[in-house]
Amino acid sequence: MTLFIRLFALLFIIINPGKTHAQTCPIPPPGDANQDCRVDGLDYSVWLNNYNHSTAKGAENGDFNNDGFVDGLDYVIWFKSYKDFEITPTDRTDKTSPTPSENDIAVCLRPYKENSPWNTPIGPSPKIHPNSDKIISGLPGSFGPDPFIYAYPVYHTDRKLKLKKIKYTGYYRYVTDDERRIITNKGENFLALQIPDDALPSDDGNLIILDKDSGVEWNITKAIKEKDGSWSVKDIYKYNIRHSGFAAGPFSRENGTPFLAGLIRSCEIKTGIIKHAIAFSYKHQKNNASPFNIPRGTRLQLDPDSSAEKLKSWCGNDKVCQIMVNAMQKYGMYPVGFSDSPKIFVENQGSARWENLLENTVLGRIPFSAFKIVIPK
């Protein structure tokens, strides 16, 4: 993709997915990939997912000029129709698909390297784990997001903010610039960080602070905000979003990943696309021989060849579900830990302000049998 198109996508894609007006569209407008008689962020997602690829499916795969190749010319067709498309009064009051603010777009750039395992699509014909079906069949409980339990709030900072004193009693760990080592300081000590005044930890005391100037990602655990504005915390982990998204040893999570890795943020849902793998947890099994243990380094992929009827049965007209399904099909999900029941990690309500945009039942109609366990190439 040329820099010109990337800049256009970042600066001008103010996406309002809206409601599907009809199940079929007699005459789809130019740029309408899913044939719902609208030109919106879901159509942009189709174009982006097929960019720079040949196709015989025309607009269905983002080839809006039907020349057999998805490229910048097709983006121009989508963008022109998107700008000209009129939003109906019903869409303006649809609380499940708000228009992103300029800030949503500015802060929603994808973290970590382009070739990070988090940002690398699974691709065609992946290698499936030989015990995939057996392992998947052992996943119990309901499946979905929860913005209140074990969810990380994300706050953005910059050099203009006042330094705040942080006392830590556990570990301060950071990754070296070459990503080869983790440096550890242990015991009671202090750090000074620029933390926004409105920052609050989650109920279990975790939060993420992002420094947009340096690219530093601070992961903080067991945090308590004192009345004088200072903080008392257990552990502080320092990572950089220009790195791979995996540390060389135990880090914020047991598997060496920082908190931001695989996290679904509200700005991603508002802009209509998740461009990375999703962090996933499942019920812990103490017996290592149990078929419920997902092998480390593998990832789950939702059936990428699902029919339109199957997608409809999973999501109906729920745009949030469709956005998540698209990411699970293209990038999959990495297991990062254990929980009482399977869940995907989403931004905490405290910073996300999800309102009624996200329900924990949004993925409840997707069966575990629709997933496969993929072995990295």
XYZ file of C-alpha atoms in Angstrom:
377
model
C 0.000 0.000 0.000
C 1.421 3.398 -0.892
C 2.076 5.976 1.798
C -0.484 8.218 0.089
C -3.273 5.673 0.549
C -2.248 4.906 4.112
C -2.404 8.598 4.973
C -5.805 8.879 3.349
C -7.053 5.915 5.340
C -5.804 7.389 8.599
C -6.888 10.958 8.023
C -10.255 10.522 6.377
C -11.789 7.189 7.383
C -14.415 8.411 9.844
C -16.435 5.222 9.878
C -20.083 4.915 10.944
C -21.020 1.273 10.329
C -24.735 1.898 10.906
C -27.494 -0.676 10.681
C -28.048 -3.040 7.829
C -31.134 -1.749 6.000
C -31.962 -4.970 4.224
C -30.648 -8.483 3.954
C -30.270 -8.121 0.191
C -29.506 -5.105 -1.949
C -30.961 -5.051 -5.487
C -28.421 -2.535 -6.837
C -25.372 -2.141 -4.536
C -23.738 1.311 -4.760
C -20.062 1.568 -5.817
C -17.803 0.533 -2.940
C -20.445 -1.656 -1.243
C -18.646 -4.982 -0.707
C -21.165 -6.705 1.557
C -24.183 -5.597 -0.484
C -26.127 -4.038 2.377
C -26.851 -0.892 0.335
C -24.377 1.125 2.409
C -20.798 2.242 1.888
C -19.129 2.149 5.287
C -16.262 0.828 7.403
C -17.171 -2.811 6.874
C -16.653 -2.358 3.128
C -13.323 -0.642 3.805
C -12.314 -3.662 5.938
C -13.040 -5.981 2.995
C -10.893 -3.837 0.695
C -8.048 -3.668 3.240
C -8.056 -7.422 3.900
C -7.738 -8.154 0.164
C -5.437 -5.273 -0.784
C -2.725 -6.141 -3.331
C -4.308 -9.501 -4.164
C -5.907 -10.886 -7.310
C -9.545 -11.936 -7.137
C -12.335 -13.162 -9.345
C -15.069 -12.124 -6.915
C -15.223 -8.450 -7.833
C -16.719 -6.078 -5.279
C -17.269 -8.934 -2.832
C -13.487 -8.918 -2.249
C -12.981 -5.153 -2.590
C -12.309 -5.126 -6.353
C -14.781 -2.314 -7.000
C -13.698 -1.662 -10.606
C -13.759 -5.397 -11.462
C -10.297 -5.479 -13.027
C -9.305 -8.642 -11.136
C -6.943 -6.903 -8.699
C -7.555 -5.093 -5.401
C -5.527 -1.896 -5.352
C -5.583 1.856 -4.724
C -8.041 2.492 -7.541
C -10.602 0.428 -5.650
C -9.892 2.431 -2.497
C -10.633 5.650 -4.386
C -14.002 4.219 -5.491
C -14.832 3.238 -1.905
C -13.711 6.578 -0.482
C -15.681 8.678 -2.990
C -18.860 6.698 -2.338
C -18.233 6.781 1.410
C -17.951 10.578 1.393
C -21.077 10.979 -0.718
C -23.175 8.451 1.193
C -25.938 10.066 3.245
C -26.592 8.765 6.751
C -30.242 8.308 7.597
C -31.762 9.655 10.863
C -32.045 6.059 12.119
C -28.303 5.605 11.770
C -27.539 8.798 13.706
C -29.300 7.436 16.741
C -27.777 3.960 16.534
C -25.778 3.724 19.779
C -24.159 0.440 18.764
C -22.136 2.016 15.954
C -20.875 5.490 16.927
C -18.744 7.643 14.675
C -15.122 7.719 15.890
C -13.652 11.023 16.980
C -10.417 12.418 15.561
C -8.769 11.320 18.801
C -9.987 7.740 18.280
C -8.263 7.633 14.919
C -5.088 9.357 16.159
C -4.517 6.977 19.089
C -5.658 3.796 17.349
C -2.564 3.097 15.301
C -1.562 -0.559 15.507
C 1.209 -1.253 18.067
C 4.296 -3.444 17.493
C 6.278 -4.300 14.369
C 4.557 -5.031 11.077
C 6.032 -8.548 11.148
C 5.118 -9.137 14.782
C 3.243 -12.426 15.331
C 0.371 -10.256 16.580
C 0.204 -8.340 13.288
C 0.914 -11.141 10.813
C -2.155 -12.613 9.087
C -2.473 -16.391 9.258
C -2.592 -16.625 5.485
C -4.041 -19.311 3.214
C -3.828 -23.056 3.927
C -2.328 -22.890 7.427
C -0.972 -26.017 9.117
C -3.549 -27.353 11.582
C -2.499 -29.017 14.851
C -3.142 -32.799 14.617
C -5.159 -32.748 17.865
C -7.002 -29.543 17.061
C -10.544 -30.920 17.247
C -9.833 -32.843 20.447
C -8.337 -29.812 22.171
C -11.085 -27.463 21.025
C -13.770 -29.894 22.232
C -12.441 -29.517 25.765
C -13.021 -25.769 26.030
C -15.843 -25.282 28.538
C -18.052 -22.326 29.456
C -19.256 -19.293 27.552
C -17.056 -17.271 25.232
C -16.836 -13.502 24.993
C -15.393 -10.199 26.242
C -15.798 -8.595 29.663
C -14.732 -4.937 30.017
C -14.951 -5.076 33.815
C -13.076 -8.239 34.881
C -9.374 -8.675 34.045
C -9.557 -5.893 31.480
C -6.824 -3.266 31.097
C -7.565 0.478 30.984
C -5.423 2.353 28.453
C -4.326 5.959 29.028
C -2.192 8.134 26.764
C 0.485 10.487 28.019
C 3.076 12.894 26.629
C 6.058 14.911 27.777
C 3.906 17.930 28.670
C 2.322 16.210 31.657
C 3.624 16.659 35.150
C 5.719 13.849 36.618
C 4.031 11.778 39.312
C 5.866 9.748 41.913
C 5.288 5.991 41.809
C 6.372 3.723 44.635
C 6.760 0.076 43.643
C 7.253 -2.796 46.071
C 7.730 -5.687 43.648
C 9.579 -5.592 40.334
C 10.581 -2.957 37.806
C 11.382 -4.772 34.567
C 12.176 -3.378 31.158
C 13.195 -4.766 27.784
C 16.462 -3.644 26.216
C 16.412 -1.836 22.880
C 17.633 -4.960 21.056
C 14.872 -7.051 22.723
C 17.427 -9.634 23.831
C 17.310 -9.062 27.582
C 14.997 -8.094 30.393
C 16.556 -5.926 33.097
C 15.056 -6.412 36.556
C 15.155 -4.255 39.679
C 13.548 -5.778 42.764
C 12.459 -4.294 46.057
C 10.904 -1.047 47.256
C 11.868 1.930 45.151
C 10.443 4.907 43.253
C 9.902 5.989 39.656
C 8.580 9.260 38.240
C 6.131 8.904 35.338
C 3.881 11.206 33.376
C 0.461 9.785 34.173
C -2.739 11.600 33.087
C -4.737 13.082 35.959
C -7.841 11.091 34.997
C -6.029 7.734 34.950
C -7.529 5.065 37.197
C -6.541 1.406 37.633
C -8.944 -1.454 36.997
C -10.644 -3.162 39.935
C -7.729 -5.582 40.156
C -5.214 -2.703 40.052
C -3.850 -2.960 36.498
C -3.433 -0.247 33.868
C -1.520 0.625 30.702
C 0.144 4.002 30.120
C 1.256 4.779 26.548
C 3.813 7.484 25.784
C 3.044 8.478 22.208
C 6.310 10.422 21.836
C 8.711 7.625 22.765
C 6.521 4.606 22.013
C 6.967 3.355 25.583
C 4.263 1.102 27.008
C 4.092 1.021 30.799
C 2.295 -1.968 32.364
C 1.411 -1.388 36.022
C -0.038 -3.931 38.469
C -1.795 -3.741 41.858
C -1.955 0.054 41.598
C -3.472 2.386 44.190
C -3.929 6.072 43.409
C -3.268 8.154 46.525
C -5.152 11.341 47.415
C -2.077 13.514 46.787
C -1.818 12.191 43.190
C 1.055 9.792 43.871
C 0.781 6.078 43.224
C 1.612 2.892 45.123
C 1.973 -0.184 42.918
C 3.401 -3.672 43.014
C 5.128 -4.160 39.648
C 6.084 -1.868 36.755
C 6.958 -3.235 33.313
C 8.399 -1.065 30.542
C 8.066 -2.122 26.928
C 8.132 -0.383 23.530
C 5.342 -0.651 20.973
C 7.963 -0.518 18.199
C 9.174 -3.966 19.305
C 7.715 -7.393 18.506
C 5.040 -7.674 21.221
C 6.862 -10.581 22.900
C 9.526 -10.330 25.600
C 12.530 -12.640 25.940
C 11.259 -14.145 29.201
C 8.501 -13.751 31.820
C 7.113 -10.255 31.589
C 3.764 -8.592 32.267
C 2.060 -11.898 31.534
C 3.514 -15.334 32.181
C 3.987 -15.998 28.467
C 6.168 -12.905 28.024
C 3.646 -10.575 26.390
C 2.864 -6.993 27.437
C -0.683 -6.037 28.394
C -1.435 -4.140 25.178
C -0.688 -7.162 22.982
C -3.913 -8.577 21.574
C -6.110 -6.135 23.476
C -9.274 -4.968 21.684
C -9.624 -1.226 22.250
C -12.808 0.782 21.915
C -11.188 2.998 19.256
C -10.733 -0.099 17.065
C -14.411 -0.986 17.269
C -15.377 2.627 16.547
C -13.101 2.790 13.511
C -14.506 -0.512 12.276
C -11.440 -2.756 12.067
C -9.122 -4.835 14.282
C -5.783 -5.371 12.519
C -4.111 -7.832 14.886
C -4.523 -11.160 16.645
C -6.633 -11.160 19.801
C -5.432 -12.129 23.281
C -7.388 -15.070 24.656
C -7.577 -16.945 27.965
C -9.183 -20.266 28.851
C -9.923 -22.457 31.863
C -6.802 -23.819 33.535
C -6.277 -27.580 33.655
C -3.766 -28.840 36.240
C -3.096 -32.096 34.415
C -0.483 -31.406 31.731
C -1.677 -34.450 29.783
C -5.176 -33.034 29.558
C -6.441 -32.388 26.018
C -7.683 -28.975 27.229
C -4.184 -27.473 27.327
C -3.583 -25.410 24.211
C 0.036 -25.821 23.013
C 2.131 -22.696 23.495
C 2.994 -20.774 20.372
C -0.124 -21.895 18.516
C -3.169 -19.755 17.880
C -6.844 -20.307 17.351
C -8.408 -19.368 14.029
C -12.102 -18.972 13.379
C -13.173 -20.761 10.195
C -12.109 -18.324 7.433
C -14.353 -19.985 4.840
C -17.604 -19.551 6.729
C -20.633 -19.080 4.533
C -22.736 -15.925 4.587
C -25.494 -17.936 6.252
C -23.159 -19.091 9.017
C -21.864 -15.574 9.616
C -25.443 -14.390 9.788
C -26.269 -17.053 12.363
C -23.311 -15.956 14.496
C -23.671 -12.185 14.323
C -26.996 -11.275 12.738
C -26.673 -7.548 11.980
C -24.400 -6.855 14.958
C -21.493 -4.838 13.523
C -19.310 -5.295 16.622
C -19.586 -9.070 16.269
C -18.723 -8.819 12.566
C -15.612 -6.731 13.311
C -14.386 -9.265 15.871
C -15.168 -12.228 13.613
C -13.166 -10.629 10.797
C -10.095 -10.350 13.069
C -10.492 -13.909 14.372
C -10.583 -15.211 10.823
C -7.631 -13.214 9.506
C -5.309 -12.950 12.539
C -6.717 -15.489 15.013
C -6.257 -15.521 18.784
C -3.200 -16.252 20.952
C -3.653 -17.866 24.389
C -2.001 -15.622 27.003
C -3.191 -17.098 30.302
C -5.944 -18.814 32.223
C -9.349 -17.733 33.508
C -12.516 -19.232 34.960
C -14.007 -19.409 31.464
C -12.752 -18.632 27.950
C -12.583 -14.913 27.227
C -11.016 -12.370 24.903
C -9.241 -9.343 26.327
C -10.827 -5.944 25.794
C -10.051 -2.466 27.077
C -11.407 -1.722 30.536
C -14.628 0.247 30.820
C -12.808 2.947 32.824
C -10.895 4.253 29.804
C -12.917 2.734 26.956
C -16.314 4.224 27.859
C -17.975 1.353 26.008
C -21.507 2.406 27.055
C -23.823 0.005 25.187
C -21.332 -0.606 22.372
C -20.066 -3.872 23.847
C -22.054 -6.730 25.364
C -20.406 -9.786 26.919
C -22.778 -11.957 24.876
C -21.657 -10.449 21.544
C -19.873 -13.697 20.523
C -22.171 -16.069 22.385
C -23.553 -17.722 19.242
C -20.149 -18.767 17.903
C -19.461 -22.422 18.820
C -15.960 -23.528 19.785
C -16.210 -26.141 17.028
C -15.841 -23.285 14.511
C -12.196 -22.803 15.608
C -9.032 -24.647 14.633
C -5.623 -24.592 16.290
C -3.017 -23.278 13.841
C 0.700 -24.093 14.023
C 3.023 -21.199 13.108
C 4.890 -21.540 9.820
